[in-house]
Coordinates of C-alpha atoms in Angstrom, one line a residue:
Chain A
M1 CA -96.6 78.9 161.4
S2 CA -94.9 77.0 164.1
N3 CA -94.3 78.8 167.4
E4 CA -91.2 76.7 168.0
F5 CA -87.8 78.3 167.7
Y6 CA -85.0 76.6 165.8
I7 CA -81.4 76.8 167.1
G8 CA -78.9 75.1 164.8
Y9 CA -76.2 74.3 167.3
E10 CA -78.6 72.3 169.5
D11 CA -78.5 68.6 168.9
T12 CA -82.0 68.2 167.7
P13 CA -84.6 70.7 166.3
P14 CA -88.1 71.0 167.8
R15 CA -90.2 68.0 167.0
S16 CA -92.6 69.8 164.6
L17 CA -89.7 71.2 162.7
S18 CA -88.1 67.8 162.5
R19 CA -91.3 66.5 160.8
L20 CA -91.3 69.5 158.5
L21 CA -87.6 69.0 157.6
G22 CA -88.4 65.4 156.7
R23 CA -91.2 66.5 154.4
V24 CA -88.9 69.1 152.8
A25 CA -86.2 66.6 152.2
L26 CA -88.7 64.2 150.7
G27 CA -90.2 67.0 148.5
L28 CA -86.8 68.0 147.3
A29 CA -86.0 64.5 146.4
V30 CA -89.1 64.2 144.4
I31 CA -88.5 67.5 142.6
L32 CA -84.9 66.5 141.9
L33 CA -86.0 63.2 140.5
V34 CA -88.6 64.8 138.2
I35 CA -86.4 67.7 137.0
V36 CA -83.1 65.7 136.6
G37 CA -85.1 62.8 135.0
A38 CA -86.8 65.3 132.5
V39 CA -83.5 66.9 131.6
A40 CA -81.8 63.6 131.0
A41 CA -84.7 62.1 129.0
S42 CA -84.8 65.2 126.8
Q43 CA -81.3 64.9 125.6
S44 CA -80.7 64.2 121.9
P45 CA -79.3 60.7 121.8
A46 CA -75.6 60.7 121.0
E47 CA -74.9 59.0 117.6
P48 CA -73.1 55.7 117.6
G49 CA -69.3 55.8 117.1
N50 CA -66.2 54.1 118.4
Y51 CA -62.8 55.2 119.6
D52 CA -60.4 52.5 120.7
F53 CA -58.9 54.7 123.4
G54 CA -55.8 53.0 124.8
V55 CA -56.1 50.1 122.4
E56 CA -53.5 50.0 119.6
K57 CA -53.6 47.8 116.5
S58 CA -51.2 47.3 113.7
F59 CA -52.0 48.8 110.3
E60 CA -50.2 48.5 107.0
G61 CA -50.9 50.0 103.6
I62 CA -50.1 52.8 101.2
L63 CA -49.8 56.3 102.8
V64 CA -51.6 58.9 100.7
E65 CA -50.6 62.4 101.6
G66 CA -52.0 65.6 100.2
A67 CA -55.3 67.4 101.0
L68 CA -56.7 64.4 102.8
P69 CA -54.2 62.0 104.4
L70 CA -55.2 58.4 104.1
L71 CA -53.9 54.9 104.5
Q72 CA -55.0 52.8 101.6
V73 CA -55.3 49.2 102.6
G74 CA -55.7 46.7 99.7
T75 CA -55.1 47.4 96.0
A76 CA -57.6 45.3 94.1
P77 CA -60.6 47.2 92.8
G78 CA -63.5 46.8 95.2
A79 CA -61.3 45.6 98.0
I80 CA -59.8 48.9 99.0
T81 CA -60.4 50.5 102.4
N82 CA -59.2 54.0 102.9
Y83 CA -58.5 54.9 106.6
L84 CA -58.4 58.6 107.4
L85 CA -55.2 59.6 109.3
V86 CA -54.9 61.9 112.2
G87 CA -52.4 62.4 115.1
S88 CA -52.8 62.4 118.8
G89 CA -54.9 65.0 120.6
K90 CA -56.3 67.7 118.4
F91 CA -53.8 67.3 115.4
G92 CA -53.9 66.1 111.9
L93 CA -51.3 63.9 110.2
P94 CA -48.3 63.7 112.6
I95 CA -44.9 65.0 111.6
F96 CA -43.3 61.6 111.7
A97 CA -45.6 60.4 109.0
R98 CA -45.2 63.4 106.7
G99 CA -43.1 63.1 103.5
H100 CA -43.9 59.4 103.1
G101 CA -46.7 59.8 100.6
G102 CA -47.0 57.0 98.1
E103 CA -44.9 54.6 100.3
H104 CA -45.9 51.4 101.9
V105 CA -45.9 52.0 105.6
Q106 CA -46.8 50.2 108.8
F107 CA -47.5 51.5 112.2
R108 CA -49.6 51.0 115.3
G109 CA -52.6 53.2 116.1
S110 CA -56.1 53.5 117.6
L111 CA -59.1 52.9 115.4
I112 CA -61.9 55.5 115.2
Q113 CA -65.1 54.4 113.5
K114 CA -68.6 55.6 112.7
G115 CA -70.5 53.4 110.2
D116 CA -68.4 53.1 107.0
A117 CA -66.1 55.9 108.0
V118 CA -62.8 54.7 109.5
M119 CA -59.9 56.7 110.9
I120 CA -56.7 55.9 112.6
E121 CA -55.1 57.9 115.4
M122 CA -51.4 57.6 114.8
N123 CA -50.2 57.8 118.4
D124 CA -47.1 55.6 118.4
P125 CA -44.2 57.2 116.5
T126 CA -41.8 54.4 117.4
S127 CA -43.9 51.9 115.5
F128 CA -43.9 53.8 112.2
A129 CA -41.9 52.2 109.5
A130 CA -41.8 53.1 105.8
V131 CA -40.9 50.8 102.9
K132 CA -38.9 53.2 100.7
T133 CA -40.2 51.8 97.5
P134 CA -42.6 54.2 95.9
S135 CA -45.9 52.7 95.0
N136 CA -48.0 53.2 91.9
E137 CA -50.9 51.4 93.4
I138 CA -52.9 54.4 94.7
A139 CA -56.5 54.0 93.6
S140 CA -58.1 56.6 91.4
D141 CA -61.1 58.7 92.5
H142 CA -64.6 58.1 91.2
S143 CA -66.1 61.4 90.2
I144 CA -69.8 62.0 90.9
G145 CA -70.1 65.6 89.7
P146 CA -70.6 69.2 90.8
V147 CA -72.9 69.8 93.7
S148 CA -73.9 72.4 96.2
L149 CA -74.4 71.2 99.8
T150 CA -75.3 72.8 103.1
G151 CA -74.4 71.3 106.5
E152 CA -72.6 71.7 109.7
L153 CA -68.8 72.0 109.7
V154 CA -67.4 69.3 111.9
D155 CA -63.9 68.1 112.9
T156 CA -64.1 64.5 111.8
K157 CA -61.9 63.0 114.5
C158 CA -64.4 64.0 117.2
Y159 CA -67.5 63.4 115.1
F160 CA -66.5 59.9 114.1
G161 CA -66.3 58.7 117.7
V162 CA -63.8 60.4 120.0
M163 CA -66.5 62.5 121.4
R164 CA -70.1 61.6 121.5
P165 CA -71.7 64.0 120.8
G166 CA -69.0 65.5 118.7
A167 CA -71.0 68.3 117.0
G168 CA -73.1 71.3 117.9
K169 CA -72.5 74.5 119.8
V170 CA -71.3 72.9 123.0
H171 CA -68.5 71.1 121.1
R172 CA -67.7 74.2 119.0
G173 CA -64.5 75.2 120.9
C174 CA -63.1 71.7 120.6
A175 CA -64.0 71.5 116.9
A176 CA -62.3 74.8 116.2
R177 CA -59.2 73.7 118.0
C178 CA -59.1 70.4 116.1
L179 CA -59.6 72.1 112.7
H180 CA -56.8 74.6 113.7
G181 CA -54.6 71.6 114.5
G182 CA -55.1 70.0 111.1
V183 CA -57.8 67.4 111.7
P184 CA -59.6 67.0 108.4
P185 CA -62.8 69.0 108.1
G186 CA -66.1 67.4 107.2
L187 CA -69.5 68.6 106.2
L188 CA -72.2 66.9 108.3
L189 CA -75.4 66.4 106.3
R190 CA -78.7 65.1 107.6
D191 CA -81.8 64.0 105.8
S192 CA -85.3 64.7 107.0
A193 CA -85.2 61.4 108.9
G194 CA -82.1 62.5 110.8
N195 CA -79.8 60.1 109.0
A196 CA -76.3 61.6 108.9
L197 CA -73.5 61.5 106.3
V198 CA -70.2 63.3 106.5
V199 CA -68.5 64.5 103.3
M200 CA -64.8 65.2 103.7
L201 CA -63.8 68.7 102.5
T202 CA -60.6 69.5 100.6
G203 CA -59.3 72.1 98.3
T204 CA -59.0 71.3 94.6
G205 CA -56.3 68.9 93.5
T206 CA -53.8 68.3 96.3
S207 CA -54.3 71.6 98.1
K208 CA -55.9 71.6 101.6
L209 CA -59.1 73.6 102.0
D210 CA -58.5 77.2 103.0
L211 CA -61.0 77.2 105.9
D212 CA -61.6 79.5 108.8
P213 CA -61.5 77.1 111.9
E214 CA -63.9 79.5 113.7
W215 CA -66.7 78.4 111.4
A216 CA -66.6 75.1 113.3
A217 CA -70.1 73.9 114.3
R218 CA -71.7 76.5 112.1
F219 CA -73.7 75.8 109.0
I220 CA -71.9 76.4 105.8
R221 CA -72.8 76.1 102.1
V222 CA -70.1 74.6 99.8
E223 CA -69.9 74.2 96.1
G224 CA -67.6 71.9 94.3
Q225 CA -66.9 68.5 92.8
L226 CA -68.2 65.5 94.7
L227 CA -66.2 62.3 94.4
M228 CA -65.6 59.0 96.0
R229 CA -62.1 58.2 97.1
G230 CA -62.5 54.5 97.7
N231 CA -65.0 54.3 100.5
V232 CA -64.6 58.0 101.5
P233 CA -67.0 60.7 100.1
V234 CA -64.9 63.8 99.3
M235 CA -65.8 67.2 98.1
E236 CA -63.2 69.3 96.3
V237 CA -64.5 72.7 97.3
R238 CA -64.4 75.7 94.9
R239 CA -66.6 78.0 97.1
L240 CA -67.8 78.1 100.6
E241 CA -69.7 80.5 102.8
L242 CA -71.6 80.7 106.1
A243 CA -75.2 79.7 105.8
D244 CA -76.6 80.3 109.2
Chain B
M1 CA -70.1 82.7 167.9
S2 CA -66.7 82.9 169.4
D3 CA -64.1 85.1 171.2
H4 CA -61.8 84.0 168.5
Y5 CA -62.5 81.8 165.4
R6 CA -62.3 78.1 165.8
A7 CA -63.8 75.0 164.1
I8 CA -67.4 74.4 164.9
D9 CA -68.2 70.9 166.0
W10 CA -70.4 68.7 164.0
N11 CA -73.7 68.1 165.7
R12 CA -76.6 65.8 164.8
Q13 CA -78.4 68.5 162.9
K14 CA -75.4 69.2 160.7
R15 CA -74.8 65.6 160.1
C16 CA -78.4 65.1 159.0
Y17 CA -78.2 68.2 156.7
D18 CA -75.0 66.9 155.1
A19 CA -76.4 63.4 154.8
A20 CA -79.5 64.7 153.1
L21 CA -77.4 66.8 150.8
A22 CA -75.1 63.9 149.9
G23 CA -78.2 61.8 149.4
L24 CA -79.7 64.3 147.0
V25 CA -76.4 64.5 145.0
V26 CA -76.1 60.7 144.8
M27 CA -79.7 60.2 143.9
G28 CA -79.6 63.0 141.3
A29 CA -76.4 61.6 139.7
A30 CA -77.9 58.1 139.7
T31 CA -81.1 59.4 138.1
F32 CA -79.2 61.3 135.4
L33 CA -76.8 58.5 134.6
G34 CA -79.6 55.9 134.6
V35 CA -81.9 57.8 132.3
T36 CA -79.0 58.9 130.0
A37 CA -77.9 55.3 129.7
W38 CA -81.4 54.5 128.5
V39 CA -82.0 57.4 126.1
S40 CA -78.4 58.0 124.9
P41 CA -76.4 54.9 125.5
E42 CA -73.6 56.1 123.1
S43 CA -72.7 59.1 125.2
T44 CA -69.1 59.0 126.4
A45 CA -68.1 58.8 130.0
E46 CA -66.7 62.4 129.7
T47 CA -70.1 63.6 128.4
L48 CA -71.9 61.9 131.2
I49 CA -69.7 63.5 133.9
L50 CA -69.9 66.9 132.3
R51 CA -73.7 66.8 132.1
T52 CA -74.3 65.2 135.5
T53 CA -72.2 67.7 137.4
S54 CA -73.7 70.7 135.5
V55 CA -77.3 69.6 136.0
L56 CA -76.8 68.9 139.7
A57 CA -74.9 72.1 140.4
F58 CA -77.5 74.2 138.6
F59 CA -80.4 72.5 140.4
L60 CA -78.7 72.9 143.8
L61 CA -78.0 76.5 143.0
H62 CA -81.7 77.1 142.6
I63 CA -82.3 75.4 146.0
L64 CA -79.6 77.5 147.6
L65 CA -81.1 80.8 146.2
A66 CA -84.6 79.8 147.3
I67 CA -83.6 79.1 150.9
G68 CA -83.0 82.8 151.9
P69 CA -86.4 84.1 150.8
L70 CA -88.2 81.0 152.0
A71 CA -86.8 81.5 155.5
R72 CA -87.9 85.1 155.3
L73 CA -91.4 84.1 154.3
D74 CA -91.7 81.3 156.9
P75 CA -89.3 80.8 159.7
Q76 CA -90.0 77.1 159.6
F77 CA -87.5 77.0 156.7
L78 CA -84.7 78.5 158.9
P79 CA -83.1 75.1 159.5
L80 CA -82.3 75.0 155.8
L81 CA -80.3 78.2 156.2
Y82 CA -78.3 77.0 159.1
N83 CA -75.8 74.8 157.1
R84 CA -76.3 76.5 153.8
R85 CA -72.6 77.0 153.3
H86 CA -72.1 73.3 152.9
L87 CA -74.6 73.4 150.1
G88 CA -72.7 76.3 148.5
V89 CA -69.4 74.5 148.7
T90 CA -71.0 71.3 147.2
I91 CA -72.2 73.4 144.3
F92 CA -68.7 74.8 143.8
L93 CA -67.1 71.4 143.8
L94 CA -69.6 70.1 141.2
A95 CA -69.0 73.2 139.1
L96 CA -65.3 72.8 139.4
V97 CA -65.4 69.2 138.2
H98 CA -67.5 70.4 135.3
G99 CA -65.2 73.3 134.4
L100 CA -62.0 71.4 134.7
L101 CA -63.2 68.4 132.7
A102 CA -64.7 70.7 130.0
T103 CA -61.4 72.6 129.7
I104 CA -59.4 69.4 129.4
Q105 CA -61.9 67.7 127.1
F106 CA -62.5 70.5 124.7
H107 CA -59.3 72.6 124.8
A108 CA -56.3 70.5 126.0
L109 CA -54.0 68.6 123.7
G110 CA -54.2 71.2 120.9
D111 CA -52.0 73.9 119.4
E112 CA -53.0 76.5 122.0
N113 CA -52.9 76.9 125.7
P114 CA -56.1 75.3 127.0
L115 CA -57.1 78.4 129.0
V116 CA -56.4 80.7 126.1
S117 CA -58.3 78.4 123.8
L118 CA -61.2 78.3 126.3
L119 CA -61.8 82.0 125.7
T120 CA -60.6 82.5 122.2
A121 CA -61.4 79.3 120.2
Y122 CA -64.1 81.2 118.2
S123 CA -63.5 84.7 119.5
R124 CA -64.6 86.4 116.3
D125 CA -68.2 85.7 117.3
Y126 CA -67.9 87.9 120.3
R127 CA -69.3 90.5 117.9
V128 CA -73.0 90.1 118.4
W129 CA -73.8 92.3 115.4
S130 CA -72.3 91.6 112.0
D131 CA -73.4 91.3 108.4
G132 CA -76.3 93.6 109.2
R133 CA -78.0 91.3 111.8
W134 CA -77.8 90.0 115.3
Q135 CA -75.5 86.9 115.8
L136 CA -76.4 86.1 119.4
A137 CA -76.9 82.4 118.8
H138 CA -73.2 82.1 118.0
F139 CA -71.9 84.1 121.0
P140 CA -69.4 82.1 123.0
F141 CA -70.9 80.6 126.1
E142 CA -67.7 79.6 127.8
P143 CA -66.8 83.0 129.3
F144 CA -70.0 83.1 131.3
G145 CA -69.1 79.8 132.9
V146 CA -65.5 80.8 133.6
L147 CA -66.7 84.0 135.3
A148 CA -69.3 82.2 137.3
L149 CA -66.8 79.5 138.4
G150 CA -64.5 82.3 139.5
V151 CA -67.2 83.8 141.7
L152 CA -68.1 80.4 143.1
L153 CA -64.4 79.8 143.9
I154 CA -64.2 83.1 145.8
L155 CA -67.4 82.3 147.7
A156 CA -66.4 78.8 148.6
A157 CA -62.9 80.0 149.7
L158 CA -64.6 82.6 152.0
S159 CA -67.1 80.1 153.4
H160 CA -65.3 79.7 156.6
D161 CA -65.6 81.5 159.9
F162 CA -62.0 82.5 159.7
W163 CA -62.8 84.9 156.8
L164 CA -66.1 85.9 158.4
K165 CA -64.1 87.0 161.4
R166 CA -61.4 88.7 159.4
L167 CA -63.7 90.5 156.9
G168 CA -66.5 91.3 159.3
A169 CA -70.1 90.4 158.7
G170 CA -70.9 93.3 156.4
L171 CA -68.1 92.8 153.9
W172 CA -68.4 89.0 154.1
K173 CA -72.1 89.2 153.4
A174 CA -71.4 91.6 150.5
F175 CA -69.0 89.1 149.0
H176 CA -71.7 86.4 149.2
L177 CA -74.2 88.5 147.4
L178 CA -72.1 87.9 144.4
I179 CA -74.0 84.6 144.1
Y180 CA -76.7 86.6 142.3
P181 CA -74.4 87.8 139.5
A182 CA -73.0 84.2 139.4
Y183 CA -76.6 82.9 138.9
V184 CA -77.2 85.3 136.0
L185 CA -73.9 84.3 134.4
L186 CA -74.9 80.7 134.7
V187 CA -78.3 81.3 133.1
A188 CA -76.4 82.9 130.2
H189 CA -73.9 80.0 130.1
V190 CA -76.8 77.6 129.7
A191 CA -78.8 79.8 127.3
F192 CA -75.8 80.4 125.0
G193 CA -74.5 76.9 125.4
I194 CA -76.6 73.7 125.7
L195 CA -79.8 75.5 124.6
Q196 CA -78.2 76.2 121.2
T197 CA -77.5 72.5 120.8
E198 CA -80.4 70.7 122.3
R199 CA -83.7 71.3 120.7
S200 CA -86.2 70.0 123.3
P201 CA -88.5 72.7 124.7
V202 CA -88.0 71.1 128.1
Y203 CA -84.7 73.0 128.6
P204 CA -85.9 76.6 128.0
I205 CA -89.1 75.8 129.9
L206 CA -87.2 74.6 133.0
L207 CA -84.7 77.4 132.8
G208 CA -87.6 79.9 132.6
I209 CA -89.5 78.3 135.5
G210 CA -86.3 78.3 137.7
F211 CA -85.6 81.9 137.0
L212 CA -89.2 82.9 137.6
V213 CA -89.4 81.0 140.9
I214 CA -86.2 82.5 142.3
T215 CA -87.3 86.0 141.2
A216 CA -90.8 85.6 142.6
L217 CA -89.6 84.3 146.0
H218 CA -87.2 87.2 146.4
L219 CA -89.9 89.8 145.5
L220 CA -92.4 88.1 147.9
A221 CA -89.9 88.1 150.7
A222 CA -89.1 91.8 150.1
A223 CA -92.8 92.7 150.1
R224 CA -93.3 90.7 153.3
E225 CA -90.3 92.4 154.9
K226 CA -91.7 95.8 154.1
V227 CA -95.0 94.9 155.7
R228 CA -93.5 93.2 158.8
S229 CA -91.3 96.1 159.8
T230 CA -93.0 98.8 161.9
T231 CA -91.8 102.1 160.7
A232 CA -91.3 104.9 163.2
A233 CA -92.7 108.3 162.4
A234 CA -90.8 111.6 162.1
A235 CA -88.5 112.7 165.0
S236 CA -89.9 114.5 167.9
S237 CA -88.7 116.2 171.1
E238 CA -85.4 115.2 172.6
G239 CA -84.5 113.2 169.6
F240 CA -87.0 110.4 170.4
V241 CA -89.3 109.2 167.6
P242 CA -92.7 107.6 168.1
V243 CA -93.2 103.9 167.2
G244 CA -96.9 104.0 168.0
A245 CA -99.0 101.6 170.0
V246 CA -96.9 98.6 170.9
P247 CA -98.2 95.4 169.4
S248 CA -98.7 92.4 171.6
L249 CA -95.5 90.5 172.1
E250 CA -95.3 87.2 173.8
E251 CA -92.7 86.8 176.5
G252 CA -89.3 86.0 174.9
H253 CA -90.4 87.1 171.5
A254 CA -89.1 90.0 169.3
R255 CA -90.0 92.0 166.3
V256 CA -88.3 94.4 163.8
L257 CA -88.8 98.2 164.0
K258 CA -87.7 100.5 161.3
V259 CA -86.4 103.7 162.7
G260 CA -85.3 106.0 159.9
R261 CA -83.0 104.0 157.7
Q262 CA -82.0 101.6 160.4
R263 CA -83.7 98.5 161.8
V264 CA -84.0 97.8 165.5
A265 CA -85.0 94.7 167.3
L266 CA -87.7 95.2 169.9
V267 CA -87.5 92.4 172.5
R268 CA -89.8 91.4 175.4
H269 CA -87.8 89.9 178.2
Q270 CA -89.0 89.4 181.8
D271 CA -92.0 91.6 181.1
R272 CA -89.9 94.5 179.9
L273 CA -89.2 95.8 176.5
F274 CA -85.7 96.3 175.2
A275 CA -84.4 97.7 171.9
T276 CA -81.2 96.4 170.3
G277 CA -79.6 96.5 166.9
N278 CA -81.3 94.2 164.5
V279 CA -78.2 93.0 162.7
C280 CA -76.4 89.9 164.1
R281 CA -72.6 90.2 164.2
H282 CA -72.2 86.8 162.7
Q283 CA -73.8 87.0 159.3
G284 CA -76.1 89.9 159.6
G285 CA -79.1 87.8 160.7
P286 CA -82.4 89.6 161.7
L287 CA -82.3 89.6 165.5
G288 CA -85.9 91.0 165.5
E289 CA -87.0 87.6 164.2
G290 CA -85.2 85.8 167.0
R291 CA -86.3 84.7 170.5
V292 CA -84.9 85.1 174.0
V293 CA -83.3 81.8 174.9
N294 CA -81.6 81.4 178.3
G295 CA -81.8 85.1 178.9
C296 CA -80.2 86.0 175.6
L297 CA -81.7 87.3 172.3
T298 CA -80.9 84.5 169.9
C299 CA -80.4 85.0 166.2
P300 CA -82.7 82.9 164.1
W301 CA -80.0 82.2 161.5
H302 CA -77.2 80.5 163.5
G303 CA -78.1 81.0 167.1
W304 CA -75.7 83.7 168.2
N305 CA -76.7 85.2 171.5
Y306 CA -76.9 88.8 172.9
Q307 CA -78.1 90.0 176.3
P308 CA -81.1 92.3 175.6
E309 CA -80.0 94.7 178.4
D310 CA -76.5 95.7 177.2
G311 CA -76.3 94.0 173.7
C312 CA -73.3 92.0 174.8
S313 CA -72.7 88.3 174.1
P314 CA -72.4 86.2 177.2
P315 CA -68.9 85.5 178.4
P316 CA -66.4 84.4 177.1
F317 CA -67.7 85.8 173.8
D318 CA -67.0 89.4 173.0
E319 CA -69.5 90.3 170.3
V320 CA -71.7 93.3 171.0
I321 CA -74.7 95.0 169.3
P322 CA -76.1 98.5 169.9
T323 CA -78.8 99.2 172.4
Y324 CA -81.3 102.0 172.3
R325 CA -83.3 104.0 174.7
L326 CA -87.1 103.5 174.9
R327 CA -89.7 105.8 176.4
M328 CA -93.5 105.6 177.0
I329 CA -95.4 108.8 176.3
D330 CA -99.1 108.8 176.6
G331 CA -99.4 105.1 176.0
E332 CA -97.1 105.2 173.0
L333 CA -93.7 103.7 172.6
W334 CA -90.9 106.1 171.6
I335 CA -87.3 105.2 170.7
H336 CA -84.2 107.3 170.4
P337 CA -82.5 106.4 167.1
V338 CA -79.0 107.1 168.4
P339 CA -77.6 104.0 170.1
L340 CA -76.4 104.1 173.7
P341 CA -72.6 103.9 174.2
T342 CA -71.4 100.4 173.6
R343 CA -72.0 97.9 176.5
T344 CA -74.3 100.4 178.3
A345 CA -76.9 98.5 180.3
S346 CA -80.5 99.5 179.9
T347 CA -83.5 98.7 182.1
G348 CA -85.9 98.9 179.2
V349 CA -89.5 99.8 179.8
A350 CA -91.8 97.8 181.9
L351 CA -94.9 96.0 180.7
P352 CA -98.1 96.1 182.7
E353 CA -99.3 93.1 184.7
N354 CA -101.3 91.6 181.9
G355 CA -98.3 91.9 179.7
S356 CA -100.1 93.3 176.7
N357 CA -98.9 96.9 176.8
P358 CA -96.1 98.8 178.4
Q359 CA -96.8 101.2 181.2
P360 CA -96.1 104.8 180.6
K361 CA -92.7 105.5 182.0
G362 CA -89.8 107.8 181.6
A363 CA -86.6 107.2 179.7
S364 CA -85.3 103.7 180.3

């Protein structure tokens, strides 16, 4: 132990303590590098996704209301793209777009995309215009059949790209808030290789799913009818329960 | 120390301390961001900020908690203690950025007040027992972070000599002991939060090591403290209690005596022994581990000074600590556990020529 006495208000510490402090600072730097590096390197990689925050594009198509609000772009079989629709912040289809189901509409919004899943954040009410002519060009669903699936309940707006990562316990409060606000719920499924697929969850017919938002980020088991609505996998849920 | 509170000037040591602290923060942030950009390039900027600030704050909190016991175990670490409040405020600022951004990111722009949402978004899972089993993994982690940030806010706000002066060292120090509950809250925040999402064993291992290191250092320091203090025996005649044979003290050095439930600093100054209170008026530093510098017993924590004879700080400062009567009886040192009236000068007891043991002498 050094026999020198340290007094903080003096301009310089004793020489031996100066050397020690230098070594301590160096040691702390090394420990910091190792620990922070290990923590950072051990993170699960965030999945790819995109959110054109602050970038608005024009969209035009048929507004499909009901259990799962969509913008259907294109009418020819095989050339249809369904865009999921949500509002700004943690809300589902905005009020200004409601009541226009089946109409041709145009508006500006920000694109959210993960793989084949595409979603539009309708954040510019002034750009919304509806062609009042009702359309009969809404594509029909392709039924796959009854299934039972188990996965994580996610809010699709965050999971598809607004937040990365947009799933898991840390994100749970946000997911619950989003589901409460009307963002369409999805069931996140993963295979053994970690590949992910999200199936949109609705009630049967045109009814929305009666879902407890507090189940967000928890594992649930759902039973119902699986179908493809254009490019969007959808499950009309007859029964659901917690599975974790 | 001061006759009234005033801003303390920056000196070279403080600047070096703050520069090293800033360097650690910048280096830690750069490391986290760099490695994350490599392993998780799709992470959003918000996620990067949230995680960088939380990792750095939690790491620095461990350093802060380790400084106290390290300085007790080896006085060479005392320089780390001197400017520790800057480290604490830095931790608070990092935690504040983390907390505010997390509240905005996860709870703003919804159908509920963000602060209400923060604590109630999945409030049903506050029940840790339901459906016939424990549901701890789902317990909300946010309240632990909110409470810890509240404690850090209080401590950061009080980390100024203005409040030290107003509250007094005892109350001020008691407030700052809240850092320990805050640490426990943050451990819970991490355990119920990110550890329920990330599956790498690195996280629980590091969390466990950190907790064990902090706990072990405090236990070791407490054990050393017990050994280092010389305990006086039962009281004897005229209220004096025997301390035993006086251990050799170098000129200008001091040591801690335990007299009943109180601690006393025994100081050798100009070949005499003096006894003063052990608790510095500034932040409760152990004066018995200080030295005599320029005729004053100097606290090892922040350098506050007291004259060994009367316990007074040198003019113009007005702090004062208790002084005690010493006696030599049959080659043993005795002390009276009741302090002398405030500012009473004492002559102490004289040491023999060789300076190793005090001469038998009457009451000082």
